[in-house]
């Protein structure tokens, strides 16, 4: 074996005492060994991958017994980092597992790389085009798309996307991508995926402090996650029609930016008073949800890095789930468990829908000061743009999309978390 490639092995035995009590990794002449002596073995492997990378090792081979699809993937999740190239010689896998691993690497790495890309390099049009390129790379003939941007959004009454994005020198964009394996243009749409794609969020006139703004290149994480989820579901054999609706804009400060006290009037008849320009994600998602409701699919999923409140509730390790549909929420949590990802349900009730009062419009874009359930009221706001909001709609507040700094199992940056769970849900519901 090439001396520059470090063999990585697995062991169910504890490391020798010289490596310290409960040591995760030991080293010998034959390579490095990850010791799986705890209950969460996939977690241990991911942390082992992070430790290997932390020692400056960039080229490894997974050798010996115990390496399967999920363990190989767990190692890659920890080993991968946003800076510098890494290579792995994978173990022998069954053809189906090899195909799945290759799909995850291609698609979830695309999600992570896209979210990590600086905002200067990834504006609204670039995100839309990069998404189209991802699907074109799947070599499928059943994908079509339409990109609407700039003043065309205003003229076609996409009031939320246009209003939020008009303050930037880069045009806002709406991407409607149609995956239709039936090849029947009249086929019903099984699901609509609506993603928040704020390619940079300054907060607008409700400007963020630097400590909150320095990760806002990742505020398009919901859009990237849903694009990746649909792409992965396609590679897994999804056979029903799905539309991906991405609502993409910069939220910037300028003489043309929207202001506090402005009122947005949407195509579904709802009017919204702006009391915080940093609550812009819900304003762009509203346009996509109106379209999704008009299509009337069986399933609507929206995903967004929407609120800090969700992250306060569940931390950086879980995605938050909010829905009026108990069965659908349970199905998503089951899908996440099957994919070894962490999702947690937060409360959402009818009374939250009344906690957005405005003296000048139907809704305020933030809750009244006396109501502090920020994640719940944000989801409740979105429900006003879903016709049948109690059935077939789930909102994902993407709390685990991005990490500002590294931890023991993740490098700094995007995680790709949630792609597998949403893909799994699409396939389960499509059966």
GROMACS .gro file of C-alpha atoms in nm:
model
  431
    1UNK     CA    1   0.000   0.000   0.000
    2UNK     CA    2   0.116   0.351  -0.080
    3UNK     CA    3   0.292   0.489   0.230
    4UNK     CA    4   0.114   0.821   0.183
    5UNK     CA    5  -0.225   0.657   0.235
    6UNK     CA    6  -0.320   0.593   0.598
    7UNK     CA    7  -0.514   0.269   0.659
    8UNK     CA    8  -0.814   0.320   0.888
    9UNK     CA    9  -0.952   0.017   1.073
   10UNK     CA   10  -1.237  -0.048   1.312
   11UNK     CA   11  -1.225  -0.240   1.637
   12UNK     CA   12  -1.486  -0.336   1.894
   13UNK     CA   13  -1.214  -0.359   2.157
   14UNK     CA   14  -1.093  -0.070   2.372
   15UNK     CA   15  -0.761   0.092   2.296
   16UNK     CA   16  -0.455  -0.010   2.495
   17UNK     CA   17  -0.416   0.172   2.825
   18UNK     CA   18  -0.120   0.371   2.692
   19UNK     CA   19  -0.360   0.566   2.465
   20UNK     CA   20  -0.564   0.687   2.760
   21UNK     CA   21  -0.889   0.583   2.917
   22UNK     CA   22  -1.168   0.539   2.660
   23UNK     CA   23  -0.940   0.653   2.376
   24UNK     CA   24  -1.124   0.675   2.047
   25UNK     CA   25  -0.820   0.629   1.822
   26UNK     CA   26  -0.496   0.439   1.846
   27UNK     CA   27  -0.205   0.411   1.604
   28UNK     CA   28   0.021   0.123   1.511
   29UNK     CA   29   0.258   0.021   1.234
   30UNK     CA   30  -0.042  -0.103   1.034
   31UNK     CA   31  -0.240   0.221   1.052
   32UNK     CA   32  -0.498   0.392   1.270
   33UNK     CA   33  -0.783   0.219   1.453
   34UNK     CA   34  -1.114   0.368   1.563
   35UNK     CA   35  -1.236   0.192   1.877
   36UNK     CA   36  -1.613   0.140   1.885
   37UNK     CA   37  -1.675   0.089   2.254
   38UNK     CA   38  -1.976   0.320   2.290
   39UNK     CA   39  -2.340   0.269   2.199
   40UNK     CA   40  -2.351   0.531   1.921
   41UNK     CA   41  -2.102   0.366   1.690
   42UNK     CA   42  -2.179   0.580   1.386
   43UNK     CA   43  -2.122   0.889   1.597
   44UNK     CA   44  -1.791   0.747   1.717
   45UNK     CA   45  -1.682   0.681   1.358
   46UNK     CA   46  -1.774   1.035   1.255
   47UNK     CA   47  -1.575   1.177   1.546
   48UNK     CA   48  -1.292   0.944   1.448
   49UNK     CA   49  -1.296   1.087   1.098
   50UNK     CA   50  -1.272   1.437   1.241
   51UNK     CA   51  -0.978   1.336   1.460
   52UNK     CA   52  -0.797   1.180   1.166
   53UNK     CA   53  -0.840   1.498   0.964
   54UNK     CA   54  -0.735   1.704   1.264
   55UNK     CA   55  -0.398   1.530   1.258
   56UNK     CA   56  -0.335   1.655   0.906
   57UNK     CA   57  -0.399   1.322   0.735
   58UNK     CA   58  -0.565   1.379   0.399
   59UNK     CA   59  -0.545   1.043   0.221
   60UNK     CA   60  -0.688   0.731   0.383
   61UNK     CA   61  -0.807   0.381   0.301
   62UNK     CA   62  -1.089   0.213   0.495
   63UNK     CA   63  -0.960  -0.139   0.547
   64UNK     CA   64  -1.039  -0.450   0.747
   65UNK     CA   65  -1.368  -0.581   0.880
   66UNK     CA   66  -1.673  -0.378   0.977
   67UNK     CA   67  -1.687  -0.116   0.705
   68UNK     CA   68  -2.031  -0.100   0.544
   69UNK     CA   69  -2.226   0.178   0.370
   70UNK     CA   70  -2.336   0.367   0.682
   71UNK     CA   71  -2.002   0.340   0.861
   72UNK     CA   72  -1.814   0.452   0.551
   73UNK     CA   73  -2.048   0.750   0.515
   74UNK     CA   74  -2.018   0.839   0.885
   75UNK     CA   75  -1.639   0.853   0.847
   76UNK     CA   76  -1.668   1.080   0.543
   77UNK     CA   77  -1.902   1.318   0.728
   78UNK     CA   78  -1.636   1.374   0.992
   79UNK     CA   79  -1.329   1.353   0.768
   80UNK     CA   80  -1.448   1.603   0.509
   81UNK     CA   81  -1.374   1.973   0.562
   82UNK     CA   82  -1.423   2.285   0.348
   83UNK     CA   83  -1.053   2.358   0.295
   84UNK     CA   84  -0.808   2.127   0.121
   85UNK     CA   85  -0.853   1.810  -0.081
   86UNK     CA   86  -0.912   1.469   0.077
   87UNK     CA   87  -0.927   1.122  -0.069
   88UNK     CA   88  -1.061   0.788   0.051
   89UNK     CA   89  -1.010   0.438  -0.080
   90UNK     CA   90  -1.350   0.287  -0.003
   91UNK     CA   91  -1.408  -0.072   0.110
   92UNK     CA   92  -1.573  -0.325  -0.118
   93UNK     CA   93  -1.950  -0.269  -0.110
   94UNK     CA   94  -2.247  -0.432  -0.275
   95UNK     CA   95  -2.344  -0.266  -0.603
   96UNK     CA   96  -2.655  -0.104  -0.454
   97UNK     CA   97  -2.460   0.031  -0.157
   98UNK     CA   98  -2.184   0.155  -0.385
   99UNK     CA   99  -2.440   0.341  -0.598
  100UNK     CA  100  -2.595   0.496  -0.286
  101UNK     CA  101  -2.257   0.603  -0.149
  102UNK     CA  102  -2.158   0.760  -0.481
  103UNK     CA  103  -2.491   0.946  -0.495
  104UNK     CA  104  -2.447   1.082  -0.143
  105UNK     CA  105  -2.092   1.195  -0.212
  106UNK     CA  106  -2.189   1.371  -0.535
  107UNK     CA  107  -2.512   1.531  -0.411
  108UNK     CA  108  -2.457   1.600  -0.042
  109UNK     CA  109  -2.107   1.728  -0.111
  110UNK     CA  110  -2.270   1.958  -0.369
  111UNK     CA  111  -2.501   2.086  -0.094
  112UNK     CA  112  -2.214   2.143   0.147
  113UNK     CA  113  -1.995   2.311  -0.115
  114UNK     CA  114  -2.281   2.534  -0.234
  115UNK     CA  115  -2.366   2.652   0.117
  116UNK     CA  116  -1.997   2.714   0.195
  117UNK     CA  117  -1.944   2.927  -0.118
  118UNK     CA  118  -1.888   3.296  -0.032
  119UNK     CA  119  -2.182   3.523  -0.112
  120UNK     CA  120  -1.963   3.727  -0.346
  121UNK     CA  121  -1.936   3.417  -0.568
  122UNK     CA  122  -2.290   3.285  -0.520
  123UNK     CA  123  -2.561   3.539  -0.592
  124UNK     CA  124  -2.924   3.455  -0.670
  125UNK     CA  125  -2.866   3.378  -1.038
  126UNK     CA  126  -2.562   3.164  -0.959
  127UNK     CA  127  -2.757   2.959  -0.704
  128UNK     CA  128  -3.036   2.900  -0.954
  129UNK     CA  129  -2.793   2.800  -1.228
  130UNK     CA  130  -2.591   2.577  -0.996
  131UNK     CA  131  -2.913   2.398  -0.900
  132UNK     CA  132  -3.006   2.347  -1.264
  133UNK     CA  133  -2.656   2.212  -1.332
  134UNK     CA  134  -2.693   1.962  -1.046
  135UNK     CA  135  -3.006   1.816  -1.203
  136UNK     CA  136  -2.866   1.823  -1.555
  137UNK     CA  137  -2.578   1.618  -1.419
  138UNK     CA  138  -2.819   1.341  -1.322
  139UNK     CA  139  -2.858   1.256  -1.693
  140UNK     CA  140  -3.236   1.259  -1.674
  141UNK     CA  141  -3.458   1.366  -1.962
  142UNK     CA  142  -3.758   1.435  -1.740
  143UNK     CA  143  -3.643   1.768  -1.590
  144UNK     CA  144  -3.752   2.113  -1.706
  145UNK     CA  145  -3.721   2.449  -1.539
  146UNK     CA  146  -3.807   2.817  -1.556
  147UNK     CA  147  -3.607   3.104  -1.406
  148UNK     CA  148  -3.786   3.432  -1.337
  149UNK     CA  149  -3.582   3.730  -1.216
  150UNK     CA  150  -3.574   4.102  -1.148
  151UNK     CA  151  -3.864   4.319  -1.259
  152UNK     CA  152  -4.035   4.015  -1.414
  153UNK     CA  153  -4.097   3.899  -1.058
  154UNK     CA  154  -4.268   4.229  -0.982
  155UNK     CA  155  -4.473   4.212  -1.301
  156UNK     CA  156  -4.582   3.855  -1.224
  157UNK     CA  157  -4.675   3.950  -0.866
  158UNK     CA  158  -4.405   3.761  -0.680
  159UNK     CA  159  -4.423   4.042  -0.430
  160UNK     CA  160  -4.223   3.887  -0.146
  161UNK     CA  161  -3.919   3.779  -0.346
  162UNK     CA  162  -3.910   4.102  -0.543
  163UNK     CA  163  -3.951   4.326  -0.239
  164UNK     CA  164  -3.682   4.154  -0.034
  165UNK     CA  165  -3.440   4.133  -0.325
  166UNK     CA  166  -3.485   4.476  -0.482
  167UNK     CA  167  -3.237   4.642  -0.246
  168UNK     CA  168  -2.948   4.443  -0.391
  169UNK     CA  169  -2.756   4.517  -0.711
  170UNK     CA  170  -2.809   4.146  -0.790
  171UNK     CA  171  -3.155   4.057  -0.918
  172UNK     CA  172  -3.377   3.830  -0.708
  173UNK     CA  173  -3.467   3.500  -0.875
  174UNK     CA  174  -3.744   3.241  -0.863
  175UNK     CA  175  -3.652   2.894  -0.986
  176UNK     CA  176  -3.935   2.652  -1.068
  177UNK     CA  177  -3.789   2.312  -1.154
  178UNK     CA  178  -4.018   2.028  -1.261
  179UNK     CA  179  -3.912   1.664  -1.223
  180UNK     CA  180  -4.169   1.470  -1.421
  181UNK     CA  181  -4.074   1.106  -1.482
  182UNK     CA  182  -4.423   1.036  -1.621
  183UNK     CA  183  -4.343   1.257  -1.925
  184UNK     CA  184  -4.713   1.350  -1.919
  185UNK     CA  185  -4.748   1.728  -1.896
  186UNK     CA  186  -5.091   1.680  -1.740
  187UNK     CA  187  -4.968   1.441  -1.471
  188UNK     CA  188  -5.057   1.548  -1.116
  189UNK     CA  189  -4.778   1.689  -0.903
  190UNK     CA  190  -4.713   1.461  -0.609
  191UNK     CA  191  -4.503   1.705  -0.404
  192UNK     CA  192  -4.380   2.064  -0.399
  193UNK     CA  193  -4.055   2.157  -0.226
  194UNK     CA  194  -4.028   2.526  -0.136
  195UNK     CA  195  -3.685   2.652  -0.033
  196UNK     CA  196  -3.556   2.976   0.116
  197UNK     CA  197  -3.256   3.092  -0.085
  198UNK     CA  198  -3.129   3.412   0.074
  199UNK     CA  199  -2.778   3.421  -0.072
  200UNK     CA  200  -2.674   3.687   0.177
  201UNK     CA  201  -2.872   3.830   0.466
  202UNK     CA  202  -2.749   4.159   0.607
  203UNK     CA  203  -3.079   4.195   0.793
  204UNK     CA  204  -3.170   4.492   0.576
  205UNK     CA  205  -3.249   4.807   0.772
  206UNK     CA  206  -3.297   4.585   1.079
  207UNK     CA  207  -2.929   4.522   1.030
  208UNK     CA  208  -2.753   4.233   1.200
  209UNK     CA  209  -2.442   4.276   1.415
  210UNK     CA  210  -2.125   4.133   1.264
  211UNK     CA  211  -2.134   3.833   1.497
  212UNK     CA  212  -2.470   3.733   1.350
  213UNK     CA  213  -2.395   3.835   0.991
  214UNK     CA  214  -2.068   3.652   0.937
  215UNK     CA  215  -2.238   3.322   0.853
  216UNK     CA  216  -2.516   3.465   0.639
  217UNK     CA  217  -2.376   3.325   0.316
  218UNK     CA  218  -2.544   3.010   0.450
  219UNK     CA  219  -2.893   3.163   0.463
  220UNK     CA  220  -2.974   2.978   0.140
  221UNK     CA  221  -2.928   2.647   0.320
  222UNK     CA  222  -3.295   2.552   0.295
  223UNK     CA  223  -3.294   2.589  -0.083
  224UNK     CA  224  -2.972   2.386  -0.121
  225UNK     CA  225  -3.100   2.117   0.116
  226UNK     CA  226  -3.424   2.068  -0.077
  227UNK     CA  227  -3.243   2.066  -0.412
  228UNK     CA  228  -3.012   1.798  -0.278
  229UNK     CA  229  -3.302   1.601  -0.129
  230UNK     CA  230  -3.488   1.589  -0.459
  231UNK     CA  231  -3.172   1.497  -0.649
  232UNK     CA  232  -3.095   1.214  -0.405
  233UNK     CA  233  -3.454   1.088  -0.421
  234UNK     CA  234  -3.425   1.082  -0.801
  235UNK     CA  235  -3.109   0.871  -0.784
  236UNK     CA  236  -3.290   0.637  -0.543
  237UNK     CA  237  -3.568   0.580  -0.798
  238UNK     CA  238  -3.836   0.842  -0.729
  239UNK     CA  239  -4.108   0.787  -0.989
  240UNK     CA  240  -4.360   1.062  -0.916
  241UNK     CA  241  -4.373   1.422  -1.030
  242UNK     CA  242  -4.217   1.678  -0.795
  243UNK     CA  243  -4.172   2.053  -0.832
  244UNK     CA  244  -3.882   2.236  -0.668
  245UNK     CA  245  -3.961   2.603  -0.603
  246UNK     CA  246  -3.666   2.810  -0.485
  247UNK     CA  247  -3.719   3.167  -0.364
  248UNK     CA  248  -3.381   3.339  -0.402
  249UNK     CA  249  -3.264   3.691  -0.314
  250UNK     CA  250  -3.005   3.900  -0.134
  251UNK     CA  251  -3.135   4.097   0.165
  252UNK     CA  252  -2.930   4.417   0.153
  253UNK     CA  253  -2.933   4.779   0.264
  254UNK     CA  254  -2.963   5.045  -0.008
  255UNK     CA  255  -3.175   5.336  -0.117
  256UNK     CA  256  -3.403   5.087  -0.289
  257UNK     CA  257  -3.433   4.839  -0.001
  258UNK     CA  258  -3.766   4.774   0.167
  259UNK     CA  259  -3.831   4.955   0.493
  260UNK     CA  260  -4.008   4.911   0.823
  261UNK     CA  261  -4.372   5.004   0.789
  262UNK     CA  262  -4.392   4.896   0.424
  263UNK     CA  263  -4.680   4.671   0.327
  264UNK     CA  264  -4.647   4.376   0.087
  265UNK     CA  265  -4.960   4.262  -0.093
  266UNK     CA  266  -4.952   3.902  -0.208
  267UNK     CA  267  -5.134   3.722  -0.490
  268UNK     CA  268  -5.350   3.526  -0.248
  269UNK     CA  269  -5.501   3.850  -0.112
  270UNK     CA  270  -5.296   3.864   0.209
  271UNK     CA  271  -5.123   4.189   0.306
  272UNK     CA  272  -4.819   4.197   0.535
  273UNK     CA  273  -4.678   4.489   0.731
  274UNK     CA  274  -4.300   4.489   0.770
  275UNK     CA  275  -4.187   4.547   1.126
  276UNK     CA  276  -3.851   4.374   1.091
  277UNK     CA  277  -3.661   4.351   0.763
  278UNK     CA  278  -3.451   4.070   0.912
  279UNK     CA  279  -3.759   3.846   0.912
  280UNK     CA  280  -3.731   3.823   0.534
  281UNK     CA  281  -3.716   3.447   0.480
  282UNK     CA  282  -4.087   3.405   0.546
  283UNK     CA  283  -4.161   3.687   0.301
  284UNK     CA  284  -3.992   3.509   0.009
  285UNK     CA  285  -4.123   3.166   0.105
  286UNK     CA  286  -4.478   3.301   0.094
  287UNK     CA  287  -4.455   3.335  -0.284
  288UNK     CA  288  -4.342   2.976  -0.326
  289UNK     CA  289  -4.609   2.846  -0.089
  290UNK     CA  290  -4.879   3.030  -0.283
  291UNK     CA  291  -4.764   2.858  -0.601
  292UNK     CA  292  -4.744   2.522  -0.424
  293UNK     CA  293  -5.097   2.563  -0.288
  294UNK     CA  294  -5.229   2.652  -0.634
  295UNK     CA  295  -5.070   2.333  -0.769
  296UNK     CA  296  -5.247   2.138  -0.488
  297UNK     CA  297  -5.001   1.848  -0.448
  298UNK     CA  298  -5.036   1.570  -0.196
  299UNK     CA  299  -4.731   1.698  -0.007
  300UNK     CA  300  -4.574   2.040   0.053
  301UNK     CA  301  -4.238   2.064   0.227
  302UNK     CA  302  -4.069   2.395   0.290
  303UNK     CA  303  -3.721   2.427   0.437
  304UNK     CA  304  -3.543   2.738   0.557
  305UNK     CA  305  -3.277   2.866   0.792
  306UNK     CA  306  -3.565   3.068   0.925
  307UNK     CA  307  -3.527   3.154   1.293
  308UNK     CA  308  -3.267   3.183   1.564
  309UNK     CA  309  -3.544   3.077   1.801
  310UNK     CA  310  -3.541   2.724   1.658
  311UNK     CA  311  -3.166   2.702   1.709
  312UNK     CA  312  -3.204   2.821   2.068
  313UNK     CA  313  -3.462   2.546   2.120
  314UNK     CA  314  -3.277   2.251   1.965
  315UNK     CA  315  -2.918   2.367   1.926
  316UNK     CA  316  -2.704   2.306   1.620
  317UNK     CA  317  -2.755   1.928   1.615
  318UNK     CA  318  -3.123   1.895   1.517
  319UNK     CA  319  -3.347   2.026   1.243
  320UNK     CA  320  -3.677   2.158   1.375
  321UNK     CA  321  -4.008   2.022   1.244
  322UNK     CA  322  -4.333   2.220   1.262
  323UNK     CA  323  -4.663   2.101   1.120
  324UNK     CA  324  -5.035   2.086   1.188
  325UNK     CA  325  -5.038   1.738   1.033
  326UNK     CA  326  -4.944   1.494   1.309
  327UNK     CA  327  -4.917   1.196   1.074
  328UNK     CA  328  -4.688   1.378   0.833
  329UNK     CA  329  -4.467   1.510   1.114
  330UNK     CA  330  -4.435   1.157   1.253
  331UNK     CA  331  -4.347   1.023   0.907
  332UNK     CA  332  -4.070   1.281   0.872
  333UNK     CA  333  -3.930   1.194   1.215
  334UNK     CA  334  -3.936   0.825   1.121
  335UNK     CA  335  -3.759   0.900   0.793
  336UNK     CA  336  -3.493   1.095   0.983
  337UNK     CA  337  -3.440   0.810   1.228
  338UNK     CA  338  -3.398   0.565   0.940
  339UNK     CA  339  -3.132   0.792   0.789
  340UNK     CA  340  -2.947   0.847   1.119
  341UNK     CA  341  -3.027   1.220   1.122
  342UNK     CA  342  -3.169   1.420   1.412
  343UNK     CA  343  -3.501   1.605   1.375
  344UNK     CA  344  -3.716   1.738   1.659
  345UNK     CA  345  -4.077   1.854   1.651
  346UNK     CA  346  -4.161   2.198   1.791
  347UNK     CA  347  -4.515   2.316   1.874
  348UNK     CA  348  -4.744   2.472   1.616
  349UNK     CA  349  -5.107   2.549   1.699
  350UNK     CA  350  -5.391   2.756   1.561
  351UNK     CA  351  -5.346   3.021   1.829
  352UNK     CA  352  -4.997   3.095   1.694
  353UNK     CA  353  -5.164   3.215   1.372
  354UNK     CA  354  -5.331   3.500   1.561
  355UNK     CA  355  -5.009   3.623   1.723
  356UNK     CA  356  -4.905   3.833   1.420
  357UNK     CA  357  -5.137   4.136   1.456
  358UNK     CA  358  -5.103   4.450   1.243
  359UNK     CA  359  -5.296   4.776   1.259
  360UNK     CA  360  -5.244   4.835   0.886
  361UNK     CA  361  -5.242   4.492   0.719
  362UNK     CA  362  -5.370   4.138   0.759
  363UNK     CA  363  -5.046   4.022   0.916
  364UNK     CA  364  -4.726   4.150   1.071
  365UNK     CA  365  -4.408   3.978   0.958
  366UNK     CA  366  -4.305   3.927   1.322
  367UNK     CA  367  -4.503   3.830   1.629
  368UNK     CA  368  -4.627   4.083   1.879
  369UNK     CA  369  -4.371   4.151   2.158
  370UNK     CA  370  -4.582   3.959   2.410
  371UNK     CA  371  -4.547   3.638   2.208
  372UNK     CA  372  -4.205   3.480   2.228
  373UNK     CA  373  -4.241   3.146   2.046
  374UNK     CA  374  -4.036   3.271   1.751
  375UNK     CA  375  -4.008   2.944   1.558
  376UNK     CA  376  -4.378   2.867   1.605
  377UNK     CA  377  -4.501   3.211   1.503
  378UNK     CA  378  -4.274   3.209   1.198
  379UNK     CA  379  -4.425   2.877   1.089
  380UNK     CA  380  -4.770   3.015   1.167
  381UNK     CA  381  -4.698   3.308   0.936
  382UNK     CA  382  -4.619   3.065   0.656
  383UNK     CA  383  -4.943   2.876   0.718
  384UNK     CA  384  -5.137   3.182   0.600
  385UNK     CA  385  -4.999   3.111   0.251
  386UNK     CA  386  -5.087   2.741   0.246
  387UNK     CA  387  -5.448   2.684   0.144
  388UNK     CA  388  -5.496   2.353   0.327
  389UNK     CA  389  -5.240   2.414   0.597
  390UNK     CA  390  -5.363   2.139   0.829
  391UNK     CA  391  -5.300   1.855   0.586
  392UNK     CA  392  -4.995   1.760   0.385
  393UNK     CA  393  -4.772   2.056   0.476
  394UNK     CA  394  -4.458   2.044   0.690
  395UNK     CA  395  -4.212   2.322   0.765
  396UNK     CA  396  -3.847   2.248   0.845
  397UNK     CA  397  -3.650   2.516   1.029
  398UNK     CA  398  -3.294   2.417   0.937
  399UNK     CA  399  -3.109   2.458   1.264
  400UNK     CA  400  -2.835   2.204   1.180
  401UNK     CA  401  -2.739   2.328   0.832
  402UNK     CA  402  -2.423   2.520   0.915
  403UNK     CA  403  -2.165   2.544   1.193
  404UNK     CA  404  -1.959   2.856   1.249
  405UNK     CA  405  -1.677   2.658   1.405
  406UNK     CA  406  -1.569   2.298   1.419
  407UNK     CA  407  -1.683   2.056   1.688
  408UNK     CA  408  -1.574   1.703   1.767
  409UNK     CA  409  -1.785   1.546   1.489
  410UNK     CA  410  -1.809   1.826   1.229
  411UNK     CA  411  -1.571   2.059   1.052
  412UNK     CA  412  -1.671   2.424   1.033
  413UNK     CA  413  -1.925   2.506   0.764
  414UNK     CA  414  -2.214   2.325   0.603
  415UNK     CA  415  -2.319   1.977   0.715
  416UNK     CA  416  -2.554   1.861   0.438
  417UNK     CA  417  -2.784   1.752   0.717
  418UNK     CA  418  -3.145   1.673   0.627
  419UNK     CA  419  -3.093   1.583   0.261
  420UNK     CA  420  -3.124   1.210   0.326
  421UNK     CA  421  -3.426   1.240   0.555
  422UNK     CA  422  -3.629   1.449   0.311
  423UNK     CA  423  -3.534   1.220   0.022
  424UNK     CA  424  -3.645   0.922   0.231
  425UNK     CA  425  -3.978   1.089   0.311
  426UNK     CA  426  -4.042   1.163  -0.057
  427UNK     CA  427  -3.984   0.799  -0.150
  428UNK     CA  428  -4.191   0.667   0.141
  429UNK     CA  429  -4.486   0.892   0.058
  430UNK     CA  430  -4.458   0.814  -0.315
  431UNK     CA  431  -4.512   0.441  -0.265
   0.00000   0.00000   0.00000
